[in-house]
Amino acid sequence: MKYQLKIEVSLKPGHSDPEGETTAHLLKELGYKVEKVNVSKIYSVVLDAESEKEAETKAEEMCRRLLANPTKDNYAIVIEEEK
Amino acid sequence: MKYQLKIEVSLKPGHSDPEGETTAHLLKELGYKVEKVNVSKIYSVVLDAESEKEAETKAEEMCRRLLANPTKDNYAIVIEEEK
């Protein structure tokens, strides 16, 4: 079965986000009343797995082993069966 | 009023996504049955606006003027009132 994983990796609060700060600065220069910008990343992964449970376990593992840095990143996983 | 915008900027289909390809390759090397990976970006923006309608108009403008490249990017906007 194929599953579509959406994995959002974002910085933990308190970690500096230079890309977000630069984006906020540029948006303010363009005249927008922006207070804060944070940038995070979405990995959309098509994964072959036996069950939704297995897909979830694998997604957790991928985050810990490759996609997220445990000292500075949070991650959130959403799983859907691939249509 | 403060609004929380979540703006997802992703590549249009057919555009090459080297970061996604590299991630897919690495995940396969780690033994995961990954078919495809696409990487997109989320800008979480706190914006001051009079109404949800205004926040939406501004968010569209920001995408066109700064956050998305119309030749290669799609974008999706979700707006929530900031708690």
Coordinates of C-alpha atoms in Angstrom, one line a residue:
Chain A
M1 CA 0.0 0.0 0.0
K2 CA 1.2 3.5 -0.7
Y3 CA 1.0 6.3 1.8
Q4 CA 1.5 10.0 1.5
L5 CA 3.4 11.4 4.4
K6 CA 3.5 15.1 5.1
I7 CA 6.3 15.8 7.6
E8 CA 6.7 19.4 8.8
V9 CA 10.1 20.2 10.3
S10 CA 10.2 23.5 12.2
L11 CA 12.7 25.1 14.6
K12 CA 12.1 24.7 18.3
P13 CA 11.1 28.0 20.0
G14 CA 14.1 30.0 21.0
H15 CA 16.3 28.9 18.1
S16 CA 17.2 31.7 15.7
D17 CA 15.6 31.6 12.3
P18 CA 17.6 33.9 10.0
E19 CA 15.5 33.1 7.0
G20 CA 12.4 34.1 8.8
E21 CA 14.0 37.2 10.2
T22 CA 15.1 38.3 6.7
T23 CA 11.7 37.6 5.2
A24 CA 10.0 39.6 8.0
H25 CA 12.4 42.5 7.3
L26 CA 11.8 42.4 3.6
L27 CA 8.0 42.3 4.1
K28 CA 8.1 45.2 6.4
E29 CA 10.1 47.2 3.8
L30 CA 7.4 46.4 1.3
G31 CA 4.9 48.1 3.7
Y32 CA 3.3 45.0 5.4
K33 CA 2.5 45.1 9.1
V34 CA 4.3 41.9 9.8
E35 CA 5.2 41.1 13.4
K36 CA 7.0 37.8 12.9
V37 CA 7.9 35.2 10.3
N38 CA 9.0 31.6 10.9
V39 CA 10.1 29.3 8.1
S40 CA 9.6 25.6 8.2
K41 CA 9.9 22.8 5.7
I42 CA 7.5 20.2 4.5
Y43 CA 8.7 16.8 3.2
S44 CA 6.0 15.2 1.1
V45 CA 7.0 11.5 1.0
V46 CA 5.3 8.7 -0.9
L47 CA 6.1 5.5 1.0
D48 CA 5.4 1.9 0.5
A49 CA 4.2 0.2 3.7
E50 CA 2.0 -2.7 4.9
S51 CA -0.3 -0.6 7.1
E52 CA -0.9 2.9 8.3
K53 CA 0.7 1.9 11.6
E54 CA 3.9 0.8 9.8
A55 CA 3.9 4.0 7.8
E56 CA 3.7 6.0 11.0
T57 CA 6.6 4.1 12.6
K58 CA 8.8 4.6 9.5
A59 CA 8.0 8.3 9.4
E60 CA 9.0 8.7 13.0
E61 CA 12.2 6.9 12.3
M62 CA 13.0 9.0 9.2
C63 CA 12.6 12.1 11.3
R64 CA 15.0 10.9 14.0
R65 CA 17.5 9.5 11.6
L66 CA 17.6 12.1 8.8
L67 CA 15.0 14.8 8.5
A68 CA 15.0 16.5 11.8
N69 CA 17.8 17.6 14.1
P70 CA 16.6 16.6 17.6
T71 CA 18.6 19.5 19.3
K72 CA 16.9 22.2 17.3
D73 CA 13.9 20.9 15.4
N74 CA 10.3 19.9 16.1
Y75 CA 8.4 17.7 13.7
A76 CA 4.8 16.9 13.0
I77 CA 3.6 14.0 10.8
V78 CA 0.4 13.6 8.8
I79 CA -0.4 10.4 7.0
E80 CA -2.9 9.7 4.2
E81 CA -3.5 6.7 2.0
E82 CA -2.3 7.6 -1.5
K83 CA -5.1 7.9 -4.0
Chain B
M1 CA -6.4 42.4 14.8
K2 CA -3.6 39.9 14.5
Y3 CA -3.8 37.0 12.0
Q4 CA -1.7 33.9 11.7
L5 CA -1.0 33.2 8.0
K6 CA 0.4 29.8 7.0
I7 CA 1.7 30.1 3.4
E8 CA 2.9 26.9 1.7
V9 CA 5.1 27.5 -1.3
S10 CA 5.8 24.4 -3.4
L11 CA 7.3 23.7 -6.8
K12 CA 4.9 23.4 -9.7
P13 CA 4.7 19.8 -11.1
G14 CA 7.5 19.2 -13.7
H15 CA 10.0 21.5 -12.0
S16 CA 13.1 19.7 -10.8
D17 CA 13.4 19.4 -7.0
P18 CA 17.0 18.5 -6.2
E19 CA 16.5 18.7 -2.5
G20 CA 13.6 16.2 -2.7
E21 CA 15.6 13.9 -5.0
T22 CA 18.6 13.9 -2.7
T23 CA 16.3 13.2 0.3
A24 CA 14.6 10.4 -1.5
H25 CA 18.0 8.9 -2.4
L26 CA 19.3 9.1 1.2
L27 CA 16.1 7.6 2.6
K28 CA 16.4 4.7 0.1
E29 CA 20.0 4.1 1.2
L30 CA 18.7 3.9 4.8
G31 CA 16.4 1.1 3.6
Y32 CA 13.0 2.9 3.4
K33 CA 10.7 2.0 0.5
V34 CA 10.4 5.6 -0.6
E35 CA 9.0 6.3 -4.1
K36 CA 9.2 10.1 -4.2
V37 CA 10.0 13.1 -2.0
N38 CA 9.0 16.7 -2.6
V39 CA 10.2 19.6 -0.4
S40 CA 8.2 22.7 0.1
K41 CA 8.4 25.6 2.5
I42 CA 5.9 27.1 5.0
Y43 CA 6.1 30.7 5.9
S44 CA 4.2 31.3 9.2
V45 CA 3.5 35.0 9.3
V46 CA 1.9 37.0 12.1
L47 CA 0.2 40.0 10.4
D48 CA -1.7 43.0 11.7
A49 CA -4.9 43.6 9.6
E50 CA -8.4 45.1 9.9
S51 CA -10.2 41.9 8.9
E52 CA -9.8 38.4 7.6
K53 CA -10.6 39.6 4.1
E54 CA -7.7 42.2 4.3
A55 CA -5.3 39.6 5.7
E56 CA -6.2 37.3 2.8
T57 CA -5.6 40.1 0.2
K58 CA -2.2 41.0 1.8
A59 CA -1.2 37.3 1.9
E60 CA -1.9 36.9 -1.8
E61 CA 0.1 40.1 -2.5
M62 CA 3.1 38.9 -0.4
C63 CA 3.2 35.7 -2.4
R64 CA 3.1 37.5 -5.7
R65 CA 5.6 40.1 -4.7
L66 CA 8.1 38.2 -2.6
L67 CA 7.5 34.7 -1.4
A68 CA 6.6 32.7 -4.5
N69 CA 8.1 32.7 -8.0
P70 CA 5.2 32.6 -10.4
T71 CA 7.1 30.8 -13.1
K72 CA 7.9 27.8 -10.9
D73 CA 6.0 27.9 -7.6
N74 CA 2.5 27.2 -6.4
Y75 CA 1.2 28.6 -3.1
A76 CA -1.6 27.9 -0.7
I77 CA -2.7 30.2 2.1
V78 CA -4.4 29.3 5.4
I79 CA -5.5 32.2 7.7
E80 CA -6.4 32.0 11.4
E81 CA -7.1 34.6 13.9
E82 CA -4.2 34.8 16.3
K83 CA -5.0 33.7 19.8

